[in-house]
Coordinates of C-alpha atoms in Angstrom, one line a residue:
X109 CA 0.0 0.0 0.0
X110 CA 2.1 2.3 1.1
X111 CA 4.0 1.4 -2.1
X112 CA 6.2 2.3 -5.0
X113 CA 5.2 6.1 -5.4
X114 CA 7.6 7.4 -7.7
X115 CA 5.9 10.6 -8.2
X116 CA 8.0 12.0 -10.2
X117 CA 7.3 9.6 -12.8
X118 CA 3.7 10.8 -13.2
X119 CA 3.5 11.4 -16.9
X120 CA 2.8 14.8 -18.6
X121 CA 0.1 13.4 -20.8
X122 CA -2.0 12.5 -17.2
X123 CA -2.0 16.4 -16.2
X124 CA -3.0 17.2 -19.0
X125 CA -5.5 14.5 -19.5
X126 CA -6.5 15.9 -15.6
X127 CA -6.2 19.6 -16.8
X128 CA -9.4 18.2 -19.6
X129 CA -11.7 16.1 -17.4
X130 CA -13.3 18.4 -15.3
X131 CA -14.8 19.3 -18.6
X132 CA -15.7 16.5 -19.3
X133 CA -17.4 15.5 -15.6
X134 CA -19.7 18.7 -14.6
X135 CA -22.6 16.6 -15.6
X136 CA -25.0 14.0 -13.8
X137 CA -23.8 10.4 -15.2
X138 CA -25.0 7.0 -13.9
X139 CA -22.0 4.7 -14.2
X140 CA -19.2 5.1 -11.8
X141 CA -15.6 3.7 -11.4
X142 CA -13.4 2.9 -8.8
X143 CA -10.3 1.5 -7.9
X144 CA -8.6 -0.1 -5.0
X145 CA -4.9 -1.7 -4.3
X146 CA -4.0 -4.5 -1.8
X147 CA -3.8 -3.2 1.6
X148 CA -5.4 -3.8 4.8
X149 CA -7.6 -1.0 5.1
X150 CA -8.8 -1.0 1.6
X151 CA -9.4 -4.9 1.3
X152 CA -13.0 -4.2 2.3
X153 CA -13.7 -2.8 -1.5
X154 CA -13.2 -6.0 -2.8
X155 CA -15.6 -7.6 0.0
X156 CA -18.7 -4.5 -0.9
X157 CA -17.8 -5.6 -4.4
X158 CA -18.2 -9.7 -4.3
X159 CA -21.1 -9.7 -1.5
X160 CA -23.4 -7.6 -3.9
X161 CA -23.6 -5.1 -1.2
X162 CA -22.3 -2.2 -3.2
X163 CA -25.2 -3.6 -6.0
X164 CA -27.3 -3.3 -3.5
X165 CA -26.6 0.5 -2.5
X166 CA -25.9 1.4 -6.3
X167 CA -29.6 0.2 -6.8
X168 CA -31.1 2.0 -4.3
X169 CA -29.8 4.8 -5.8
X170 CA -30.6 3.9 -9.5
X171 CA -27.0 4.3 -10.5
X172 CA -23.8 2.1 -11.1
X173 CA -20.5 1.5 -9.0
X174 CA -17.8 -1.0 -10.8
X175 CA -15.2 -1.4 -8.0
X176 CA -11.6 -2.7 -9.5
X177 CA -8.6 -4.1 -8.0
X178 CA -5.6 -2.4 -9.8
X179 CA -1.9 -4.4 -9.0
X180 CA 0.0 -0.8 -9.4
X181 CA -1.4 1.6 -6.5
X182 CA 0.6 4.8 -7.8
X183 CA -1.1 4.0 -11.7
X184 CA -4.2 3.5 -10.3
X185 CA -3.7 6.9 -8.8
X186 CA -2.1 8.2 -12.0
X187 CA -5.3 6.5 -13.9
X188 CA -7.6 8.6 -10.9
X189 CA -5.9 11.7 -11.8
X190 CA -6.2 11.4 -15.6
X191 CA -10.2 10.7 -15.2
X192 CA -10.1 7.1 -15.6
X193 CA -11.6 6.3 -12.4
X194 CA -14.0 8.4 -10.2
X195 CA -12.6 7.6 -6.9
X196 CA -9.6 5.6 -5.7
X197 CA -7.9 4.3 -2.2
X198 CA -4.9 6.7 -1.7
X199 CA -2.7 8.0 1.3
X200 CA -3.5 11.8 2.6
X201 CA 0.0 12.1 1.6
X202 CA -0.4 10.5 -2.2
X203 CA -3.8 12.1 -2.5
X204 CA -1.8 15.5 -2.1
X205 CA 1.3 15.1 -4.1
X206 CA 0.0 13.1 -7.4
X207 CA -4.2 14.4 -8.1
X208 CA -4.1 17.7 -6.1
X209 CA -1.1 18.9 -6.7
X210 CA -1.4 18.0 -10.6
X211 CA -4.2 20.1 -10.3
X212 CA -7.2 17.9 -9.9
X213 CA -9.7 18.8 -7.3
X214 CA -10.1 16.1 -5.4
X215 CA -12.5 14.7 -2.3
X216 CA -11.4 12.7 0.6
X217 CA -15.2 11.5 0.5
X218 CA -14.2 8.4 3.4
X219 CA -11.7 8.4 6.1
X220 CA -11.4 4.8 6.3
X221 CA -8.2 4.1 9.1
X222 CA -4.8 5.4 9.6
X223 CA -1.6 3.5 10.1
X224 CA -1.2 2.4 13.7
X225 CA 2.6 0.2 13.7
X226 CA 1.9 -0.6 10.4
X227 CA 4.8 2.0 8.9
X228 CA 8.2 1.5 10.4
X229 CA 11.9 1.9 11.5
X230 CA 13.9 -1.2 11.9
X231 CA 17.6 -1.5 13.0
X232 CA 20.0 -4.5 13.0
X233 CA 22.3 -5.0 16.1
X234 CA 21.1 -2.2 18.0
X235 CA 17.8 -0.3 19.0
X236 CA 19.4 2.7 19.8
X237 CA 17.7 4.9 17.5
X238 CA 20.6 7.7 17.9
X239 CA 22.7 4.8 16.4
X240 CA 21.6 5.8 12.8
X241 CA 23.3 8.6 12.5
X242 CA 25.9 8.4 9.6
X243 CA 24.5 5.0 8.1
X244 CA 22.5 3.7 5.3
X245 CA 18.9 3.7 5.7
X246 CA 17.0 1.4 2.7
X247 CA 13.4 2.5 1.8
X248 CA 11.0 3.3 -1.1
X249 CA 11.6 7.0 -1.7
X250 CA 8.9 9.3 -1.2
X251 CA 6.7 6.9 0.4
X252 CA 5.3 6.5 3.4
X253 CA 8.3 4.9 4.8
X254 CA 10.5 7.9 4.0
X255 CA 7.9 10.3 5.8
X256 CA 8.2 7.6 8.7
X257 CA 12.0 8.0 8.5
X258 CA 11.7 11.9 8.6
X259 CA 9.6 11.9 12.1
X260 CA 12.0 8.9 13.4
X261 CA 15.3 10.9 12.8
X262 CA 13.3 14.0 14.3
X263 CA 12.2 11.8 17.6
X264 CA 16.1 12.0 18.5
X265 CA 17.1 15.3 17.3
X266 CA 18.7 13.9 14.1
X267 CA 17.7 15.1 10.1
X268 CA 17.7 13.3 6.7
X269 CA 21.1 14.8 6.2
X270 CA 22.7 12.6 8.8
X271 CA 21.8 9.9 6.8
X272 CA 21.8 8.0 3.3
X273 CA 18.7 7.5 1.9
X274 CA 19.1 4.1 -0.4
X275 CA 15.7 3.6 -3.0
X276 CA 15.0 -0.1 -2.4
X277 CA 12.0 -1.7 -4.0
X278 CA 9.5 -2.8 -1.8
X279 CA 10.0 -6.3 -3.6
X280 CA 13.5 -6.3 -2.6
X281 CA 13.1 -5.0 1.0
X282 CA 13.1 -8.4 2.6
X283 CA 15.6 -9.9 0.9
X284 CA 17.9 -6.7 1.2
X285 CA 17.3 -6.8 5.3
X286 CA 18.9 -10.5 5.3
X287 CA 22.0 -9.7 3.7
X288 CA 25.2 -8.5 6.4
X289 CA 25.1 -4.6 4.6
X290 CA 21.9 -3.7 5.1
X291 CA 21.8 -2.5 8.6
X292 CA 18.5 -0.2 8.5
X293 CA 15.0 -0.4 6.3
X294 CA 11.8 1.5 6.5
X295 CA 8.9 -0.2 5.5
X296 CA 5.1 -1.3 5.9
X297 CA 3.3 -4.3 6.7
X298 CA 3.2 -6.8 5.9
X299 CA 6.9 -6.3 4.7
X300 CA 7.4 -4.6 8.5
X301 CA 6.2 -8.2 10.4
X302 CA 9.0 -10.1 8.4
X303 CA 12.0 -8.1 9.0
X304 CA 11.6 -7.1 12.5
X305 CA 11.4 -10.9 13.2
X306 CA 14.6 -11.7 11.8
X307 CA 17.3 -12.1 14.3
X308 CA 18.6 -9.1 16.3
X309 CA 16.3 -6.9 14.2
X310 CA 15.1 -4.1 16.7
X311 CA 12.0 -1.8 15.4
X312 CA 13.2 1.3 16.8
X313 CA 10.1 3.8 15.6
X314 CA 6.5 3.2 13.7
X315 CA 3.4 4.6 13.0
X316 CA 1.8 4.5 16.3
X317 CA 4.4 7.1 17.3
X318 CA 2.7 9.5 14.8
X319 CA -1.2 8.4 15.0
X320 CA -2.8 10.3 12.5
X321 CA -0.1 11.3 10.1
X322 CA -1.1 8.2 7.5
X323 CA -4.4 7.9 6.4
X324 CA -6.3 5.8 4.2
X325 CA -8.4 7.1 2.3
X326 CA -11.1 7.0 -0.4
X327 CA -11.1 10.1 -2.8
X328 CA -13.2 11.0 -5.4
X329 CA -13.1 13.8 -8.1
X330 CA -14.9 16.7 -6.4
X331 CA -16.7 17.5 -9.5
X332 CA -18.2 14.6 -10.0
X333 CA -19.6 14.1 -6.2
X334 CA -20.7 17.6 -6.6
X335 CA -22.9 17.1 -9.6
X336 CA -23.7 13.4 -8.8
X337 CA -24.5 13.5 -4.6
X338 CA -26.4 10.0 -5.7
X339 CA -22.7 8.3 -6.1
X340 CA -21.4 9.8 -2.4
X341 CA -24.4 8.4 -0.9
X342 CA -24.1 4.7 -2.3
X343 CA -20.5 4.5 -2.3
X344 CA -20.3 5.6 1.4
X345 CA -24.1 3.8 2.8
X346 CA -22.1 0.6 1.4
X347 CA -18.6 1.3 2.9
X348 CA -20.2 1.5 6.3
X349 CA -22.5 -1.6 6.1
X350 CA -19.5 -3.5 5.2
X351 CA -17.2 -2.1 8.0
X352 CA -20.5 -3.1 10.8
X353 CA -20.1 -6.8 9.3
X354 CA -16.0 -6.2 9.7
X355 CA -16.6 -5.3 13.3
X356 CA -18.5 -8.0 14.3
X357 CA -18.1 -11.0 16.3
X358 CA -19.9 -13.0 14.3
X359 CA -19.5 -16.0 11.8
X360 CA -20.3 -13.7 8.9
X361 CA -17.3 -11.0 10.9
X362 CA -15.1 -14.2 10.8
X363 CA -15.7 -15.2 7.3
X364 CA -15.0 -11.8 5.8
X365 CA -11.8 -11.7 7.7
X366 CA -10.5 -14.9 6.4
X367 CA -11.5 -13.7 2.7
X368 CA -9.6 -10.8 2.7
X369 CA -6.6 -12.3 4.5
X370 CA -6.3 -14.7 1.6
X371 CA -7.1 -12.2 -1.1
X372 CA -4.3 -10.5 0.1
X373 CA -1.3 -13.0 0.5
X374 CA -2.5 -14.0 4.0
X375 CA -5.1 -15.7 6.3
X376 CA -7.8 -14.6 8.5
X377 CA -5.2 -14.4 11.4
X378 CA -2.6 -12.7 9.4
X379 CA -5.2 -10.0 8.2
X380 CA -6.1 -9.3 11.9
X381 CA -2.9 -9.3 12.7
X382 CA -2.2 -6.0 10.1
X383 CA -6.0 -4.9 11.9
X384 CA -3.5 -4.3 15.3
X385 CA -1.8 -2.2 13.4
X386 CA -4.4 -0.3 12.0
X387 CA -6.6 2.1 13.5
X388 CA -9.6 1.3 11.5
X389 CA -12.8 3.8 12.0
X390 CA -16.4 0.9 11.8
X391 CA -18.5 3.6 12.8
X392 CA -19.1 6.8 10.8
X393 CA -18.8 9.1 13.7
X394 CA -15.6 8.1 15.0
X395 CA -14.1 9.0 11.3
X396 CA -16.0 12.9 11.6
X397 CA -14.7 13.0 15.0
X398 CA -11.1 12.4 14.1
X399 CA -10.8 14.1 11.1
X400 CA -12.5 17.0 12.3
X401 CA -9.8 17.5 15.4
X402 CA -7.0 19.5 15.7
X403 CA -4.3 16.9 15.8
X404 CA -6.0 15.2 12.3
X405 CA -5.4 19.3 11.1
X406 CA -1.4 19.0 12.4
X407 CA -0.6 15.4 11.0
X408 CA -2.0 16.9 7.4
X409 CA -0.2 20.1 7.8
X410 CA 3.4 18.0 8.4
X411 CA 2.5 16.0 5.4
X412 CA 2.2 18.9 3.4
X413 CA 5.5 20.5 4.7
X414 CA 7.3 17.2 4.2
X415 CA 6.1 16.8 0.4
X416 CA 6.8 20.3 -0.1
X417 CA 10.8 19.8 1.3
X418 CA 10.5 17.0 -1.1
X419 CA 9.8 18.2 -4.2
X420 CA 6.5 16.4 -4.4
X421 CA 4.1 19.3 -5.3
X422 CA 5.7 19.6 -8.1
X423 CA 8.1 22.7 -10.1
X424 CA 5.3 25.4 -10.0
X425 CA 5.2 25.0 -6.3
X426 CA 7.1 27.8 -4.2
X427 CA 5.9 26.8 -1.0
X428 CA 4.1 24.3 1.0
X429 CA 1.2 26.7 0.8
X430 CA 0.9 26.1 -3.7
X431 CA -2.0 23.4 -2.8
X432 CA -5.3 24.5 -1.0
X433 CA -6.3 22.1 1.5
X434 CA -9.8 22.2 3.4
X435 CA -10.5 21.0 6.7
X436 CA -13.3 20.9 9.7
X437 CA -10.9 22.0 11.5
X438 CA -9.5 25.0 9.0
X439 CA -7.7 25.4 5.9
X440 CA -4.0 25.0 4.9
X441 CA -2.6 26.9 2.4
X442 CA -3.5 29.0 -1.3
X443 CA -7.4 28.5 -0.9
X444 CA -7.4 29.9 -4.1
X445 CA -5.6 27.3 -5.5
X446 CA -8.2 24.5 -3.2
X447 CA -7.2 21.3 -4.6
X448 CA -7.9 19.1 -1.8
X449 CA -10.9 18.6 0.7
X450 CA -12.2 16.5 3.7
X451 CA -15.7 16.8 3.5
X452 CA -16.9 14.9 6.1
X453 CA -20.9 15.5 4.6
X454 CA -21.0 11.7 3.6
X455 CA -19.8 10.3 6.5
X456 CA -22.0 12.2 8.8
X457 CA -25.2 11.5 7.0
X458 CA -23.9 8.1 7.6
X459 CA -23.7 8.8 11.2
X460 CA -27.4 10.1 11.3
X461 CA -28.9 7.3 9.8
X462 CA -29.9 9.6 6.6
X463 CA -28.1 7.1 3.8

């Protein structure tokens, strides 16, 4: 999830592609897209997919949601951005840098989880975090896991300068830990699990250090959900009916469990398992409430300053402030130039029982 985002790559035809589709959106339509990528928190799709349940919601609303599983989660955000899809899974920090900073106003319609130990520091020989100073430090760049590295290094008074930043695949992350010259990796679960259980492997700082800083989201173009409030009522009413079932201690709890834990690599232990690490939001409520808070507001506004230190707002940007971002809790940056938006309308209607 938390995966090979090389940003930079994001091709010129896309922006433009993005620059067009507005155009082509500011109208009511009836068939809708979206896409989702292997990770804990966005497994359910595939489960509101295959149990007819988003069917079920689309219907109500006499419209029609195709969810897809896409292998690639920065093309299916590239795809997102250049109108293929009307909504995709994304991190705040990836739904920043690629669609809003490419200039494509974009919706965090659900606030599904943040990471909870799920994004993490792990040292061999030593869990001294200090330690790290001067050495190698293997991650995907401009991930996740290099934001993680950023507020480990600042935990202890240390900066990315007193370190080497290796780009490592996330493929070859594992592999790389287990050989005698890797000494340090940054990385997710369930990549995270296997290397901090090799031998004297110390996980030295995660996720749960920073609650807040990486959510999961669903976004949607903001055009679209504007002129189509039909599609942010289905898509959400099903999201939520599928995270009660989640929830629940029930045989029907159980057996969606096990069927994501095997659609994703693993079994119905090893997806609750990545759940520990995950603060997931079941109730509607609990996602307004936390996204809506100050610290939700602070998390956002180090994610901006880190993808702005970064380079991942791309040339035109001058400052953190280039991309408009609008919160409950009050807005960041050029809200002239509003690219991005937690709207928590959808969730809260949710939350009254108006779906």
């Amino acid at each position: 999830m938390h995966g090979t985002m090389m940003k930079k790559l994001l091709c010129a035809g896309a922006i433009a592609l993005a620059a067009l589709a507005p155009l082509a959106q500011a109208e009511e339509k009836k068939t809708f897209n979206l896409a989702w990528t292997i990770y804990v928190g966005w497994m359910p799709w595939k489960y509101a997919d295959e149990s007819g349940i988003m069917k079920k919601w689309a219907d109500k609303y006499g419209i029609e949601v195709n969810i897809s599983q896409i292998n690639d989660y920065v093309e299916s955000i590239n795809q997102y951005s250049a109108g293929q899809f009307d909504g995709v899974v994304a991190t705040s920090m990836d739904a920043l840098s690629i669609p809003a900073a490419g200039g494509v106003d974009t919706t965090a319609l659900i606030v599904g989880s943040y990471s909870n130990g799920n994004d993490g520091l792990v040292m061999k020989g030593t869990s001294d975090l200090k330690q790290i100073k001067g050495q190698q430090v293997h991650l995907v760049e401009l991930s996740v896991s290099h934001y993680i590295l950023a507020k480990a290094l600042d935990s202890v008074g240390l900066s990315e300068k007193d370190v080497q930043v290796v780009n490592t695949s996330d493929a070859d992350i594992v592999a790389a830990f287990s050989t005698a010259d890797v000494r340090n990796v940054a990385t997710w679960s369930p990549l995270l699990q296997e290397v901090a259980a090799t031998p004297d492997a110390h996980q030295v700082f995660d996720s749960a250090s920073v609650p807040g800083h990486v959510k999961d989201l669903l976004i949607v173009n903001s055009e679209t959900l504007a002129d189509n409030p039909a599609f942010g009522k289905a898509v959400t009413g099903a999201w939520y009916e599928v995270m009660a079932i989640m929830a629940s201690d029930t045989p029907q709890g159980a057996e969606l469990r096990a069927q994501l834990g095997a659609a994703s690599g693993t079994d119905q232990a090893g997806y609750e398992a990545q759940l520990k690490g995950t603060r997931m939001f079941y109730q509607p409520a609990e996602a307004v409430a936390f996204i809506s808070g100050e610290p939700a507001h602070e998390a956002m506004d180090s994610v901006r300053k880190f993808s702005f230190d970064h380079g991942l707002l791309g040339d035109g940007a001058d400052s953190a402030d280039f991309v408009g971002i609008a919160m409950p809790a009050g807005a960041l940056g050029d809200q002239g130039n509003l690219k991005l938006r937690f709207d928590t309308t959808y969730m809260q209607m949710a939350a009254d029982g108006a779906l």
